[in-house]
Amino acid sequence: MIRIPYVEPVFRPPSEANSLILQVTIGCSWNKCTFCEMYTQPHKSFRFKPLEQIEAELAALAGSGVPIRRIFLADGDAMTLSYRRLKLIMQAINRTLPGVQRVSSYCLPRNLRHKSVEELAVLNDMGLSLFYVGCESGDDLVLERVNKGESFATSLSALQKIKAAGAKSSVMILNGMGGKKYSEQHAVNSARLMNAAQPEYLSTLVVSFPAGEERYQHGFGGDFEALDQAGLFREMYWLLDELELENTIFRSDHASNYLVLKGVLGKDKPRLLQTVRSALEQPGSVRLREEWMRGL
Ligand SMILES: C[S@@+](CC[C@H](N)C(=O)[O-])C[C@H]1O[C@@H](n2cnc3c(N)ncnc32)[C@H](O)[C@@H]1O
Ligand code: SF4
């Protein structure tokens, strides 16, 4: 048994449950989104992990004989590392663990601003081929209110770069993020962003405030009114209704969701819309996740 010296807590997308989590950075280089408390503890302040330490961990893993097929680079935005450093990390992975088939990472749009499509294509060829992009919304006003530091245009540009490099993107959109006031424009503009980008994967999570709403409210000038369950479903209906996706795996099954939705868009759009309509119009007819089972 091998113990990896993580700086805890460590977060990963649900779909990376069976991957090796390789911490190549600690924390998040931005760390200013008002809804996100994930890397705000002092010991998680942003820093790079020394390459020698990463190589030592990889060597220990290789020596353990545990088969490793997939690796997720942590923490919050490992793609902030320079192309040169990412290449060194990918070389170390391929040299030490040649059985690895896929490497993925969280990725902020700004992480790619100074990386060319050609550079991303080289990393993709080395196995770094899937990026989880927390777009959260396609609405510029909502993005500004939550201090995401990104916009419709910057998010689209990053998603287009990923596609042009031959890699895949998995986008996260936050249900309820604009509250009552901005719910419809958040849904419609998020759908516009997805239609323009055509990501390979799309998931939605419900925005929640485990450490309280105060910081979030501040960005809205105290004007944020959280959506109730029906409001969240209505917003999901608007989003799905506006989506014109060709072949995107859609998942709304994260533990924060009341209503679990899964399918391939556009093929399953009518079925998913029908499920949301039933949840809205005939409460009780659709199974919902109990409040005590929800979490981040
Ligand atoms: C660990 S974060 C890293 C993502 C990456 N830094 C980015 O912004 O693209 C992963 C995702 O968790 C989600 N998340 C973070 N805080 C949340 C909250 N309070 N409620 C719901 N989802 C949250 C957001 O969708 C975020 O993109
Ligand atoms: S959502 Fe992503 S970019 Fe924003 S603070 Fe959290 S980890 Fe950092």
Short mmCIF file of C-alpha atoms and ligand atoms in Angstrom, two decimals:
data_model
loop_
_atom_site.label_atom_id
_atom_site.label_comp_id
_atom_site.label_asym_id
_atom_site.label_seq_id
_atom_site.Cartn_x
_atom_site.Cartn_y
_atom_site.Cartn_z
CA MET A 1 0.00 0.00 0.00
CA ILE A 2 1.32 3.44 -0.94
CA ARG A 3 0.38 6.68 0.81
CA ILE A 4 0.38 9.80 -1.35
CA PRO A 5 1.20 12.94 0.65
CA TYR A 6 -1.78 15.09 -0.42
CA VAL A 7 -2.33 18.61 0.86
CA GLU A 8 -5.96 18.00 1.82
CA PRO A 9 -8.76 18.49 0.94
CA VAL A 10 -8.46 17.29 -2.64
CA PHE A 11 -11.35 17.75 -5.10
CA ARG A 12 -11.94 15.96 -8.41
CA PRO A 13 -14.83 15.63 -10.86
CA PRO A 14 -17.19 12.71 -10.13
CA SER A 15 -16.10 11.02 -13.38
CA GLU A 16 -12.50 10.80 -12.12
CA ALA A 17 -13.47 8.56 -9.19
CA ASN A 18 -11.22 5.74 -10.43
CA SER A 19 -8.31 7.92 -11.53
CA LEU A 20 -5.07 8.56 -9.76
CA ILE A 21 -5.21 12.11 -8.39
CA LEU A 22 -1.79 13.66 -8.96
CA GLN A 23 -1.42 16.97 -7.16
CA VAL A 24 0.86 19.08 -9.35
CA THR A 25 -0.27 22.41 -7.87
CA ILE A 26 -1.86 23.28 -4.53
CA GLY A 27 -4.99 25.46 -4.45
CA CYS A 28 -6.38 27.67 -7.23
CA SER A 29 -4.45 30.46 -8.94
CA TRP A 30 -7.61 32.62 -9.10
CA ASN A 31 -9.48 31.67 -5.93
CA LYS A 32 -11.86 34.63 -6.14
CA CYS A 33 -15.17 33.16 -7.31
CA THR A 34 -17.61 34.16 -4.57
CA PHE A 35 -19.42 30.79 -4.55
CA CYS A 36 -16.29 28.65 -4.21
CA GLU A 37 -14.77 27.87 -0.83
CA MET A 38 -12.79 24.88 -2.02
CA TYR A 39 -9.27 26.27 -1.74
CA THR A 40 -9.73 29.16 0.68
CA GLN A 41 -8.02 27.63 3.73
CA PRO A 42 -4.59 29.20 4.40
CA HIS A 43 -2.71 25.92 3.92
CA LYS A 44 -4.23 25.65 0.40
CA SER A 45 -2.80 28.97 -0.80
CA PHE A 46 -1.71 28.64 -4.42
CA ARG A 47 1.69 27.19 -5.24
CA PHE A 48 3.40 24.80 -7.65
CA LYS A 49 4.53 21.42 -6.43
CA PRO A 50 8.24 20.86 -7.15
CA LEU A 51 8.85 18.66 -10.18
CA GLU A 52 11.23 16.41 -8.20
CA GLN A 53 8.43 15.69 -5.72
CA ILE A 54 6.00 14.83 -8.52
CA GLU A 55 8.61 12.52 -10.09
CA ALA A 56 9.26 10.83 -6.73
CA GLU A 57 5.50 10.18 -6.27
CA LEU A 58 5.23 8.77 -9.79
CA ALA A 59 8.22 6.47 -9.17
CA ALA A 60 6.69 5.22 -5.91
CA LEU A 61 3.40 4.55 -7.70
CA ALA A 62 5.16 2.70 -10.49
CA GLY A 63 6.98 0.59 -7.89
CA SER A 64 3.70 -0.29 -6.15
CA GLY A 65 2.55 -2.28 -9.19
CA VAL A 66 -0.99 -0.80 -8.97
CA PRO A 67 -2.26 -0.49 -12.56
CA ILE A 68 -2.94 3.16 -13.37
CA ARG A 69 -4.87 4.00 -16.54
CA ARG A 70 -6.11 7.49 -15.82
CA ILE A 71 -4.64 10.47 -14.01
CA PHE A 72 -6.33 13.68 -12.88
CA LEU A 73 -3.98 16.62 -12.33
CA ALA A 74 -5.01 18.55 -9.20
CA ASP A 75 -5.73 21.04 -7.63
CA GLY A 76 -8.13 23.71 -8.88
CA ASP A 77 -6.51 24.73 -12.17
CA ALA A 78 -3.34 22.77 -12.90
CA MET A 79 -3.54 24.17 -16.45
CA THR A 80 -2.22 27.44 -15.07
CA LEU A 81 1.22 25.79 -15.29
CA SER A 82 3.30 26.84 -18.27
CA TYR A 83 3.37 24.70 -21.42
CA ARG A 84 7.00 23.87 -20.63
CA ARG A 85 6.22 22.59 -17.14
CA LEU A 86 3.13 20.66 -18.28
CA LYS A 87 5.27 19.00 -20.93
CA LEU A 88 7.84 17.97 -18.30
CA ILE A 89 5.05 16.53 -16.14
CA MET A 90 3.57 14.62 -19.10
CA GLN A 91 7.04 13.30 -20.02
CA ALA A 92 7.52 12.09 -16.43
CA ILE A 93 4.09 10.40 -16.45
CA ASN A 94 4.70 8.65 -19.78
CA ARG A 95 8.21 7.59 -18.79
CA THR A 96 7.21 6.25 -15.35
CA LEU A 97 3.69 4.96 -15.95
CA PRO A 98 3.54 3.95 -19.63
CA GLY A 99 0.13 2.27 -19.13
CA VAL A 100 -1.62 5.63 -18.56
CA GLN A 101 -4.17 6.26 -21.31
CA ARG A 102 -5.72 9.57 -20.30
CA VAL A 103 -4.69 12.58 -18.26
CA SER A 104 -7.17 15.32 -17.39
CA SER A 105 -7.31 18.56 -15.42
CA TYR A 106 -9.55 21.39 -14.31
CA CYS A 107 -8.96 24.33 -16.60
CA LEU A 108 -9.90 27.98 -16.34
CA PRO A 109 -10.30 29.76 -19.68
CA ARG A 110 -7.49 32.17 -18.69
CA ASN A 111 -5.14 29.20 -18.20
CA LEU A 112 -5.11 28.81 -21.98
CA ARG A 113 -4.74 32.47 -22.90
CA HIS A 114 -1.00 32.16 -23.46
CA LYS A 115 -1.02 28.61 -24.82
CA SER A 116 -1.30 28.05 -28.55
CA VAL A 117 -3.44 25.41 -30.27
CA GLU A 118 -0.17 23.78 -31.39
CA GLU A 119 1.07 23.54 -27.79
CA LEU A 120 -2.23 22.07 -26.63
CA ALA A 121 -2.05 19.59 -29.51
CA VAL A 122 1.41 18.45 -28.36
CA LEU A 123 0.06 17.95 -24.81
CA ASN A 124 -2.95 16.13 -26.24
CA ASP A 125 -0.64 13.78 -28.15
CA MET A 126 1.18 13.12 -24.89
CA GLY A 127 -2.13 12.12 -23.27
CA LEU A 128 -3.38 15.36 -21.65
CA SER A 129 -6.65 15.18 -23.49
CA LEU A 130 -9.58 16.18 -21.27
CA PHE A 131 -10.27 19.52 -19.60
CA TYR A 132 -12.98 20.24 -17.04
CA VAL A 133 -13.91 23.87 -17.61
CA GLY A 134 -16.00 25.63 -14.97
CA CYS A 135 -17.76 28.07 -17.27
CA GLU A 136 -20.59 28.23 -14.69
CA SER A 137 -22.59 30.63 -16.90
CA GLY A 138 -22.60 32.16 -20.35
CA ASP A 139 -24.08 35.39 -19.04
CA ASP A 140 -21.53 38.18 -18.62
CA LEU A 141 -23.50 40.00 -15.94
CA VAL A 142 -23.85 36.88 -13.78
CA LEU A 143 -20.17 36.03 -14.31
CA GLU A 144 -19.26 39.51 -13.13
CA ARG A 145 -21.52 39.29 -10.06
CA VAL A 146 -19.79 36.07 -8.92
CA ASN A 147 -16.31 37.36 -9.76
CA LYS A 148 -15.47 34.50 -12.08
CA GLY A 149 -13.03 36.70 -13.99
CA GLU A 150 -14.23 35.22 -17.28
CA SER A 151 -16.84 36.11 -19.89
CA PHE A 152 -18.83 34.52 -22.70
CA ALA A 153 -16.04 35.47 -25.11
CA THR A 154 -13.08 34.21 -23.03
CA SER A 155 -14.89 30.96 -22.22
CA LEU A 156 -15.77 30.35 -25.87
CA SER A 157 -12.24 31.09 -27.01
CA ALA A 158 -10.78 28.53 -24.55
CA LEU A 159 -13.32 25.86 -25.51
CA GLN A 160 -12.60 26.44 -29.19
CA LYS A 161 -8.84 26.13 -28.59
CA ILE A 162 -9.32 22.82 -26.79
CA LYS A 163 -11.39 21.47 -29.69
CA ALA A 164 -8.95 22.74 -32.33
CA ALA A 165 -6.12 20.95 -30.49
CA GLY A 166 -8.02 17.65 -30.72
CA ALA A 167 -8.69 17.48 -26.97
CA LYS A 168 -12.07 17.23 -25.19
CA SER A 169 -13.87 19.53 -22.83
CA SER A 170 -16.28 18.84 -20.03
CA VAL A 171 -18.14 22.00 -19.03
CA MET A 172 -19.79 22.77 -15.70
CA ILE A 173 -22.77 25.14 -15.52
CA LEU A 174 -24.26 26.16 -12.17
CA ASN A 175 -28.02 25.88 -11.82
CA GLY A 176 -29.43 28.75 -9.72
CA MET A 177 -26.34 30.90 -10.06
CA GLY A 178 -28.14 34.13 -11.01
CA GLY A 179 -30.88 33.77 -8.43
CA LYS A 180 -34.45 34.77 -9.30
CA LYS A 181 -33.57 38.04 -11.02
CA TYR A 182 -31.13 36.66 -13.60
CA SER A 183 -32.37 33.09 -13.89
CA GLU A 184 -33.69 33.29 -17.44
CA GLN A 185 -30.77 35.23 -18.94
CA HIS A 186 -28.32 32.89 -17.16
CA ALA A 187 -30.05 29.87 -18.71
CA VAL A 188 -30.39 31.34 -22.20
CA ASN A 189 -26.84 32.70 -22.42
CA SER A 190 -25.34 29.52 -20.96
CA ALA A 191 -27.14 27.60 -23.70
CA ARG A 192 -25.81 30.05 -26.31
CA LEU A 193 -22.27 29.47 -25.07
CA MET A 194 -22.69 25.70 -25.21
CA ASN A 195 -24.27 25.85 -28.68
CA ALA A 196 -21.31 27.84 -29.96
CA ALA A 197 -18.73 25.59 -28.27
CA GLN A 198 -20.31 22.11 -28.70
CA PRO A 199 -18.37 20.54 -25.79
CA GLU A 200 -18.07 16.75 -25.59
CA TYR A 201 -19.49 16.73 -22.02
CA LEU A 202 -21.77 19.08 -20.14
CA SER A 203 -22.84 18.84 -16.52
CA THR A 204 -24.88 21.03 -14.24
CA LEU A 205 -24.51 21.44 -10.49
CA VAL A 206 -26.78 23.40 -8.15
CA VAL A 207 -25.00 26.37 -6.60
CA SER A 208 -24.84 25.99 -2.83
CA PHE A 209 -23.30 27.89 0.06
CA PRO A 210 -21.84 25.57 2.68
CA ALA A 211 -20.05 28.50 4.34
CA GLY A 212 -23.01 30.91 4.13
CA GLU A 213 -24.30 33.33 1.49
CA GLU A 214 -22.60 36.51 2.73
CA ARG A 215 -19.72 36.68 0.25
CA TYR A 216 -22.05 35.76 -2.63
CA GLN A 217 -24.68 38.34 -1.62
CA HIS A 218 -22.01 41.03 -1.61
CA GLY A 219 -21.39 40.55 -5.34
CA PHE A 220 -25.12 40.97 -5.99
CA GLY A 221 -25.37 44.08 -3.81
CA GLY A 222 -27.56 42.09 -1.40
CA ASP A 223 -30.00 41.45 -4.24
CA PHE A 224 -29.55 37.68 -4.62
CA GLU A 225 -32.69 35.63 -4.03
CA ALA A 226 -31.96 31.91 -4.16
CA LEU A 227 -34.19 29.78 -6.39
CA ASP A 228 -36.47 27.26 -4.74
CA GLN A 229 -36.81 23.77 -6.17
CA ALA A 230 -39.41 24.80 -8.76
CA GLY A 231 -37.23 27.77 -9.78
CA LEU A 232 -34.23 25.48 -10.29
CA PHE A 233 -36.33 23.14 -12.45
CA ARG A 234 -37.72 26.04 -14.49
CA GLU A 235 -34.21 27.31 -15.13
CA MET A 236 -33.14 23.81 -16.16
CA TYR A 237 -36.09 23.71 -18.56
CA TRP A 238 -35.03 27.01 -20.17
CA LEU A 239 -31.45 25.79 -20.47
CA LEU A 240 -32.39 22.46 -22.06
CA ASP A 241 -34.93 24.09 -24.32
CA GLU A 242 -32.34 26.51 -25.73
CA LEU A 243 -29.58 23.92 -26.13
CA GLU A 244 -28.85 22.91 -29.70
CA LEU A 245 -26.12 20.35 -29.20
CA GLU A 246 -25.08 17.77 -31.76
CA ASN A 247 -23.38 15.10 -29.68
CA THR A 248 -22.78 16.07 -26.07
CA ILE A 249 -22.99 13.74 -23.09
CA PHE A 250 -25.16 15.57 -20.59
CA ARG A 251 -25.14 14.81 -16.87
CA SER A 252 -27.06 16.52 -14.13
CA ASP A 253 -26.33 13.85 -11.54
CA HIS A 254 -23.88 15.56 -9.19
CA ALA A 255 -24.90 15.19 -5.54
CA SER A 256 -26.01 18.84 -5.45
CA ASN A 257 -28.91 18.19 -7.86
CA TYR A 258 -32.44 17.34 -6.70
CA LEU A 259 -33.42 16.05 -10.11
CA VAL A 260 -31.09 13.56 -11.79
CA LEU A 261 -30.92 13.94 -15.59
CA LYS A 262 -28.69 11.97 -17.96
CA GLY A 263 -28.62 11.67 -21.70
CA VAL A 264 -27.00 12.55 -24.99
CA LEU A 265 -27.91 15.93 -26.47
CA GLY A 266 -29.50 16.62 -28.87
CA LYS A 267 -30.91 13.05 -29.25
CA ASP A 268 -32.44 12.94 -25.75
CA LYS A 269 -33.62 16.54 -25.55
CA PRO A 270 -37.38 15.75 -25.80
CA ARG A 271 -37.14 13.08 -23.06
CA LEU A 272 -35.13 15.30 -20.70
CA LEU A 273 -37.50 18.23 -21.25
CA GLN A 274 -40.44 15.96 -20.51
CA THR A 275 -38.83 14.81 -17.23
CA VAL A 276 -38.28 18.40 -16.10
CA ARG A 277 -41.84 19.34 -17.16
CA SER A 278 -43.21 16.45 -15.07
CA ALA A 279 -41.11 17.53 -12.06
CA LEU A 280 -42.60 21.01 -12.42
CA GLU A 281 -46.20 20.19 -13.23
CA GLN A 282 -46.76 16.95 -11.32
CA PRO A 283 -44.64 17.13 -8.18
CA GLY A 284 -44.30 13.61 -6.77
CA SER A 285 -44.37 11.95 -10.20
CA VAL A 286 -40.58 12.16 -10.60
CA ARG A 287 -38.08 10.80 -8.08
CA LEU A 288 -36.02 13.55 -6.46
CA ARG A 289 -32.87 13.33 -4.36
CA GLU A 290 -33.71 13.87 -0.67
CA GLU A 291 -32.30 17.02 0.92
CA TRP A 292 -30.10 15.00 3.34
CA MET A 293 -28.49 13.20 0.42
CA ARG A 294 -27.44 16.43 -1.30
CA GLY A 295 -23.96 17.85 -0.98
CA LEU A 296 -21.07 19.37 -2.83
C1 LIG B 1 -13.03 22.48 -7.84
S1 LIG B 1 -13.77 23.62 -8.93
C2 LIG B 1 -12.43 23.76 -10.10
C3 LIG B 1 -12.82 24.29 -11.43
C4 LIG B 1 -11.89 25.24 -12.10
N1 LIG B 1 -11.12 26.02 -11.21
C5 LIG B 1 -12.72 26.18 -12.94
O1 LIG B 1 -13.20 27.17 -12.37
O2 LIG B 1 -12.92 25.90 -14.10
C6 LIG B 1 -14.94 22.63 -9.82
C7 LIG B 1 -16.31 23.15 -9.93
O3 LIG B 1 -17.01 23.01 -8.72
C8 LIG B 1 -18.15 23.79 -8.80
N2 LIG B 1 -18.38 24.50 -7.54
C9 LIG B 1 -17.49 25.14 -6.78
N3 LIG B 1 -18.09 25.71 -5.71
C10 LIG B 1 -19.41 25.43 -5.83
C11 LIG B 1 -20.56 25.75 -5.05
N4 LIG B 1 -20.49 26.50 -3.97
N5 LIG B 1 -21.76 25.28 -5.45
C12 LIG B 1 -21.86 24.49 -6.56
N6 LIG B 1 -20.80 24.18 -7.35
C13 LIG B 1 -19.60 24.64 -6.98
C14 LIG B 1 -17.96 24.78 -9.95
O4 LIG B 1 -18.73 24.38 -11.06
C15 LIG B 1 -16.49 24.60 -10.26
O5 LIG B 1 -16.19 24.87 -11.60
S1 SF4 B 2 -14.48 27.85 -9.16
FE1 SF4 B 2 -12.49 27.34 -9.96
S2 SF4 B 2 -11.57 29.33 -10.46
FE2 SF4 B 2 -13.24 29.75 -9.11
S3 SF4 B 2 -12.28 29.83 -7.11
FE3 SF4 B 2 -13.10 27.73 -7.38
S4 SF4 B 2 -11.43 26.58 -8.15
FE4 SF4 B 2 -10.88 28.74 -8.41
#
